[in-house]
Structures are given as C-alpha cells and as structure tokens.
Tab-separated table of C-alpha atoms in Angstrom:
chain	number	residue	atom	x	y	z
A	63	MET	CA	20.448	18.837	4.735
A	64	GLY	CA	18.097	20.691	6.518
A	65	VAL	CA	15.260	19.466	5.040
A	66	THR	CA	12.039	19.153	7.161
A	67	ARG	CA	10.208	16.229	6.055
A	68	ARG	CA	6.607	15.744	7.400
A	69	LYS	CA	5.620	12.373	8.926
A	70	LEU	CA	3.408	10.372	6.808
A	71	VAL	CA	1.332	7.290	8.219
A	72	THR	CA	-0.422	5.771	5.645
A	73	GLY	CA	-2.931	2.486	6.079
A	74	ASN	CA	-3.367	-0.186	3.580
A	75	TRP	CA	-6.565	-1.759	4.029
A	76	LYS	CA	-5.698	-4.529	1.468
A	77	MET	CA	-8.271	-6.902	0.656
A	78	HIS	CA	-10.732	-5.824	4.148
A	79	GLY	CA	-13.808	-3.536	4.296
A	80	LEU	CA	-17.198	-3.155	3.798
A	81	ARG	CA	-19.493	-0.225	3.920
A	82	ALA	CA	-19.523	-0.650	7.499
A	83	GLN	CA	-16.320	0.037	8.243
A	84	LEU	CA	-16.314	3.444	7.195
A	85	LYS	CA	-17.173	4.510	10.844
A	86	GLU	CA	-13.913	3.480	11.769
A	87	ILE	CA	-12.692	6.153	8.936
A	88	ALA	CA	-14.566	8.578	10.172
A	89	ALA	CA	-12.633	8.179	13.626
A	90	ILE	CA	-9.055	8.270	12.216
A	91	GLU	CA	-10.404	11.508	10.567
A	92	ALA	CA	-10.976	12.921	14.066
A	93	ALA	CA	-7.696	11.768	15.544
A	94	ALA	CA	-5.743	12.964	11.825
A	95	ALA	CA	-7.257	16.856	12.398
A	96	ALA	CA	-6.091	16.527	16.165
A	97	HIS	CA	-2.666	16.046	15.054
A	98	PRO	CA	-2.450	18.706	12.009
A	99	HIS	CA	1.413	18.348	12.032
A	100	VAL	CA	1.073	14.383	10.407
A	101	ASP	CA	-0.089	13.744	7.275
A	102	VAL	CA	-2.323	10.617	7.244
A	103	ALA	CA	-3.923	8.287	4.799
A	104	LEU	CA	-5.761	5.144	4.246
A	105	CYS	CA	-5.454	3.515	0.861
A	106	VAL	CA	-9.067	1.404	1.277
A	107	PRO	CA	-10.511	-1.151	-1.945
A	108	THR	CA	-11.358	0.725	-5.167
A	109	THR	CA	-15.356	-0.362	-4.181
A	110	LEU	CA	-14.778	1.854	-1.046
A	111	ILE	CA	-12.792	5.082	-2.558
A	112	ALA	CA	-15.500	7.232	-3.125
A	113	ALA	CA	-17.756	6.553	-0.031
A	114	ALA	CA	-14.125	7.077	2.068
A	115	VAL	CA	-14.013	10.259	0.802
A	116	ASP	CA	-17.098	11.364	2.116
A	117	HIS	CA	-15.995	10.608	5.450
A	118	ALA	CA	-12.367	12.197	4.946
A	119	GLN	CA	-11.426	15.613	5.031
A	120	THR	CA	-7.959	15.723	6.687
A	121	VAL	CA	-7.579	12.149	5.706
A	122	ARG	CA	-5.895	11.698	1.801
A	123	ILE	CA	-8.203	8.245	0.699
A	124	GLY	CA	-5.765	6.211	-2.142
A	125	ALA	CA	-6.169	3.135	-3.456
A	126	GLN	CA	-3.784	-0.153	-3.588
A	127	ASP	CA	-2.650	-0.695	-7.224
A	128	VAL	CA	-3.337	1.493	-10.499
A	129	HIS	CA	-2.983	0.059	-14.449
A	130	GLU	CA	-0.216	1.655	-16.386
A	131	ASN	CA	-2.574	1.977	-19.385
A	132	GLU	CA	-4.787	4.657	-19.904
A	133	HIS	CA	-7.282	2.694	-21.193
A	134	GLY	CA	-7.956	-0.253	-22.914
A	135	PRO	CA	-8.775	-4.245	-23.354
A	136	HIS	CA	-7.493	-4.728	-19.331
A	137	THR	CA	-10.191	-6.652	-18.038
A	138	GLY	CA	-10.814	-6.072	-14.229
A	139	CYS	CA	-8.067	-2.944	-13.935
A	140	VAL	CA	-8.235	0.332	-13.208
A	141	SER	CA	-6.881	3.398	-14.514
A	142	ALA	CA	-5.334	6.774	-12.815
A	143	ALA	CA	-8.063	8.248	-14.172
A	144	MET	CA	-10.843	6.091	-13.013
A	145	LEU	CA	-9.196	6.387	-9.448
A	146	VAL	CA	-9.053	10.161	-9.463
A	147	GLU	CA	-12.670	10.345	-10.337
A	148	VAL	CA	-13.978	8.757	-7.744
A	149	GLY	CA	-11.524	10.989	-5.474
A	150	ALA	CA	-8.479	9.063	-4.707
A	151	GLN	CA	-5.238	11.336	-4.490
A	152	THR	CA	-2.675	8.404	-3.561
A	153	VAL	CA	-2.003	5.092	-4.441
A	154	ILE	CA	0.203	1.983	-3.526
A	155	VAL	CA	2.329	1.080	-6.249
A	156	GLY	CA	5.054	-2.167	-6.334
A	157	HIS	CA	3.690	-3.411	-2.844
A	158	SER	CA	5.682	-6.671	-2.489
A	159	GLU	CA	2.414	-9.212	-2.012
A	160	ARG	CA	1.509	-7.787	-5.588
A	161	ARG	CA	5.036	-8.598	-6.794
A	162	ALA	CA	4.525	-12.352	-5.484
A	163	ASP	CA	1.162	-13.255	-5.607
A	164	GLN	CA	0.840	-10.952	-9.174
A	165	ASN	CA	4.304	-11.542	-9.987
A	166	GLU	CA	4.908	-7.831	-10.696
A	167	THR	CA	8.295	-6.219	-11.717
A	168	SER	CA	10.181	-3.256	-10.738
A	169	HIS	CA	9.397	-1.858	-14.482
A	170	ASP	CA	5.629	-2.595	-13.544
A	171	ALA	CA	6.226	-0.437	-10.647
A	172	TRP	CA	8.052	2.302	-12.264
A	173	ALA	CA	5.343	2.269	-14.616
A	174	LYS	CA	2.489	2.407	-12.614
A	175	ALA	CA	3.959	5.418	-10.568
A	176	ALA	CA	4.375	7.302	-14.275
A	177	ALA	CA	0.962	6.856	-14.905
A	178	ALA	CA	-0.146	7.791	-11.707
A	179	ARG	CA	1.773	11.121	-11.652
A	180	LYS	CA	0.369	11.473	-14.697
A	181	GLN	CA	-2.941	12.275	-13.498
A	182	GLY	CA	-1.627	14.135	-10.536
A	183	MET	CA	-1.566	11.429	-7.515
A	184	HIS	CA	0.557	11.000	-5.005
A	185	VAL	CA	2.958	7.874	-5.292
A	186	ILE	CA	3.577	5.422	-2.571
A	187	LEU	CA	5.925	2.921	-3.969
A	188	CYS	CA	7.544	-0.040	-2.014
A	189	VAL	CA	10.560	-2.040	-1.902
A	190	GLY	CA	11.926	-4.778	0.344
A	191	GLU	CA	13.898	-7.789	0.728
A	192	THR	CA	12.334	-11.496	0.868
A	193	GLU	CA	13.552	-13.628	4.019
A	194	ALA	CA	15.788	-15.707	2.021
A	195	GLU	CA	17.525	-12.311	0.228
A	196	ARG	CA	17.878	-11.322	4.091
A	197	ASN	CA	19.415	-14.339	4.990
A	198	ALA	CA	21.808	-14.312	2.615
A	199	GLY	CA	23.407	-10.622	2.839
A	200	ARG	CA	21.609	-9.935	-0.139
A	201	ALA	CA	19.138	-7.140	1.635
A	202	GLU	CA	20.858	-4.151	0.531
A	203	ARG	CA	21.285	-4.946	-3.021
A	204	VAL	CA	18.052	-5.981	-3.476
A	205	VAL	CA	16.403	-3.009	-2.228
A	206	GLN	CA	19.250	-0.774	-4.161
A	207	ALA	CA	18.640	-2.637	-7.298
A	208	GLN	CA	14.408	-2.529	-7.121
A	209	ILE	CA	14.657	1.285	-6.482
A	210	GLU	CA	17.287	1.992	-9.500
A	211	LYS	CA	14.302	0.167	-11.659
A	212	SER	CA	10.987	1.354	-9.778
A	213	VAL	CA	11.932	5.001	-9.469
A	214	PRO	CA	10.784	7.605	-11.937
A	215	GLU	CA	13.611	9.903	-12.975
A	216	ASP	CA	11.660	12.684	-12.079
A	217	ALA	CA	10.660	11.738	-8.176
A	218	ASP	CA	10.192	14.314	-5.873
A	219	GLY	CA	8.686	14.928	-2.306
A	220	ASP	CA	5.887	16.620	-3.831
A	221	TRP	CA	4.306	13.661	-5.561
A	222	PHE	CA	6.457	10.700	-4.727
A	223	THR	CA	7.576	8.693	-1.128
A	224	LEU	CA	8.963	5.433	-1.154
A	225	SER	CA	8.396	2.701	1.309
A	226	TYR	CA	10.988	0.027	2.624
A	227	GLU	CA	8.947	-3.061	3.517
A	228	PRO	CA	10.612	-6.417	4.193
A	229	ARG	CA	8.788	-9.105	2.610
A	230	TRP	CA	9.306	-11.494	5.504
A	231	ALA	CA	7.591	-8.849	8.005
A	232	ILE	CA	4.390	-7.728	6.471
A	233	GLY	CA	1.538	-9.460	8.590
A	234	THR	CA	4.012	-11.900	10.719
A	235	GLY	CA	4.152	-9.573	13.726
A	236	ARG	CA	8.126	-9.816	13.204
A	237	THR	CA	10.048	-6.524	12.680
A	238	PRO	CA	13.613	-5.587	11.654
A	239	THR	CA	15.734	-4.134	14.568
A	240	THR	CA	15.988	-0.322	14.562
A	241	GLU	CA	19.646	-0.703	13.793
A	242	GLU	CA	18.339	-2.750	10.346
A	243	ILE	CA	15.859	-0.409	9.374
A	244	ALA	CA	18.372	2.746	9.788
A	245	SER	CA	20.810	0.442	7.774
A	246	ILE	CA	18.257	0.083	4.964
A	247	HIS	CA	16.658	3.247	4.947
A	248	ALA	CA	20.056	5.184	5.092
A	249	ILE	CA	21.094	3.184	1.990
A	250	ALA	CA	17.939	3.882	0.061
A	251	ARG	CA	17.972	7.804	0.760
A	252	ALA	CA	21.701	7.702	-0.360
A	253	LYS	CA	20.563	5.811	-3.510
A	254	LEU	CA	17.854	8.450	-4.160
A	255	ARG	CA	20.620	11.099	-4.112
A	256	MET	CA	22.672	9.277	-6.818
A	257	MET	CA	19.387	9.166	-8.886
A	258	VAL	CA	17.897	12.333	-8.754
A	259	GLY	CA	20.109	14.531	-6.633
A	260	ASP	CA	19.040	17.436	-4.110
A	261	ALA	CA	15.247	16.301	-4.733
A	262	ALA	CA	16.243	12.896	-2.530
A	263	ASP	CA	16.140	15.186	0.685
A	264	ARG	CA	12.607	16.179	-0.091
A	265	ILE	CA	11.042	12.567	-0.568
A	266	ARG	CA	9.990	10.971	2.435
A	267	ILE	CA	10.693	6.800	3.202
A	268	LEU	CA	8.093	4.876	5.068
A	269	TYR	CA	8.881	1.672	6.969
A	270	GLY	CA	6.301	-0.789	6.771
A	271	GLY	CA	5.715	-4.472	8.418
A	272	SER	CA	4.093	-5.475	11.188
A	273	VAL	CA	3.898	-1.812	13.014
A	274	THR	CA	1.626	-1.196	15.808
A	275	GLY	CA	1.192	1.183	18.622
A	276	GLU	CA	3.408	-0.605	21.224
A	277	ASN	CA	6.363	-0.126	18.125
A	278	ALA	CA	5.646	2.577	16.353
A	279	ALA	CA	7.395	5.272	18.650
A	280	LYS	CA	10.687	3.384	18.564
A	281	ILE	CA	10.665	3.067	14.500
A	282	LEU	CA	9.496	6.330	13.720
A	283	ALA	CA	12.039	7.752	15.701
A	284	VAL	CA	14.739	5.998	13.408
A	285	GLU	CA	16.873	8.199	11.265
A	286	ASN	CA	15.448	8.514	7.491
A	287	VAL	CA	12.187	6.781	8.627
A	288	ASP	CA	9.567	9.355	7.603
A	289	GLY	CA	6.354	7.513	8.218
A	290	ALA	CA	4.784	3.963	8.266
A	291	LEU	CA	3.033	2.182	5.894
A	292	VAL	CA	0.212	0.240	8.230
A	293	GLY	CA	-1.479	-2.891	7.503
A	294	GLY	CA	-3.594	-4.752	10.094
A	295	ALA	CA	-3.425	-2.007	12.413
A	296	SER	CA	-4.979	0.629	10.143
A	297	LEU	CA	-8.319	-1.374	9.908
A	298	THR	CA	-9.752	-0.145	13.137
A	299	ALA	CA	-9.439	3.445	14.569
A	300	GLU	CA	-8.570	1.341	18.217
A	301	LYS	CA	-4.890	0.261	16.403
A	302	PHE	CA	-4.351	2.736	14.149
A	303	VAL	CA	-5.220	6.327	16.184
A	304	PRO	CA	-1.871	5.373	18.307
A	305	ILE	CA	0.488	4.965	15.567
A	306	ILE	CA	-0.750	8.883	14.459
A	307	GLN	CA	0.028	9.872	17.703
A	308	ALA	CA	3.125	8.572	17.743
A	309	ALA	CA	4.132	10.244	14.819
A	310	ALA	CA	3.016	13.111	16.200
A	311	ALA	CA	4.934	13.377	19.330
A	312	ILE	CA	8.299	12.615	17.548
C-alpha cells in the first residue's frame, strides 16, 4: 500500500554478556552509525543495560523481558519503569524460550506489551510454531492464534514490532525456506490488518531463527520481512555487522 518500512536488525544476547563484552557494542555502534537507513537494537541482559547505553548512541539498547505489573511482590522480576530508568528503550516479549521454559502464554505477552507501552518503550513481540506444529500442518493457524491473543488493540508501527520465530529454527542452524517465510509473514500481515486496520502496514515484521551473515541477504529480501531478530550471531560485531550490512543493501 505504498508504506515504506525501515529495516530493523535487533540482537538478542539472551543469557550471555559480561562487562568484557561491551567492546562488541562499541564496534556494533560504529557499524550502525555507518548505515543510518537501518535501525539497529541490542537487547542485552538486564545487568548490562546501563553500561551498554553508555556505549551506544545510534544503537537502541533494550531488555529481553518485562513484568506486566508496575510494582509488587514479584521476586526477581523487573518492571518497565525500572528498565526505562536505566536507559532501555526496547523490550522483547513473548519470546519462544520464555513461552517454553517459563510457560508464558500469549495473554502474558499481551499484558507485558501493554505495560511496556505505558512506559513509552518499543515492543518486539514474538510468535512462532514448534516443529511438531509445523509437521502437523498447523504453523499458520498457530501463528494466527498467537497474534490474535498477543497483539495489543492499539498496536502501531511507532512503538510495536512483530517477530516471527519458528521455535525449531532458534539456535539450531536450521531455517525455513524463503517460500515458507514469505507465507507466514504474509499471513501475519493479513492478520494484523484484520486486527488494527491500516496501522498494520506500518508495523514491521521481523524474521528470527538462525539468522547469519551468510543467509541474511536472502531472508531480508523476502516480501514482508522488515528485518531480523538475531540470537547467537549478535554476540560479536564480527558476526552481527554483516547482517546490518545486508539490511542496508536491500
């Protein structure tokens, strides 16, 4: 519909990173500054957010999770206000590893997205099927159901990004075919339009799951793929920068 969406490349460090790795952020910052037409973000461990902010001006620093409540008796949890106070601008919610390991539901992802939105954060909400669901021919239905239950009613590209991550591709070195990626992203876009109307065309849809410098150009060229959510390859500038460069070349 004539809407131009800037590419967004986001790194998710997961449970990796000590202060010694801050030099990688400085190197990634330099690459991001050299490609101003691509948005770059890094979601680092909570313990590194404040220090990472000091090393980044172009790169948006974010968190990997947030609690849905503003405060309360939630030992070990962090609120959106706490994240903002230490400099986080972005947060990932609904990641498949939290859905699987912490038994989080689509409703949990919805509530966390709403909490982050209230504090002015940018939200990256993840959806994706398991290998068993794909093998059973249910991938499209699973993703549609997750979008329906997870995406806030006021979602807009100004603050909201969707990320399709097939669970079976995360950290395995396996990726869907470009045709499979295109199919799910088209379905996701259509589902967003049903939910939020024309605002859906301003919402970026990322692909995540074993994205590397070698396959990034092919994946990022797929219609409706507006960027990537990158795991292991985001831990070093050597591996992450080629993905930023691939996005810049699209």
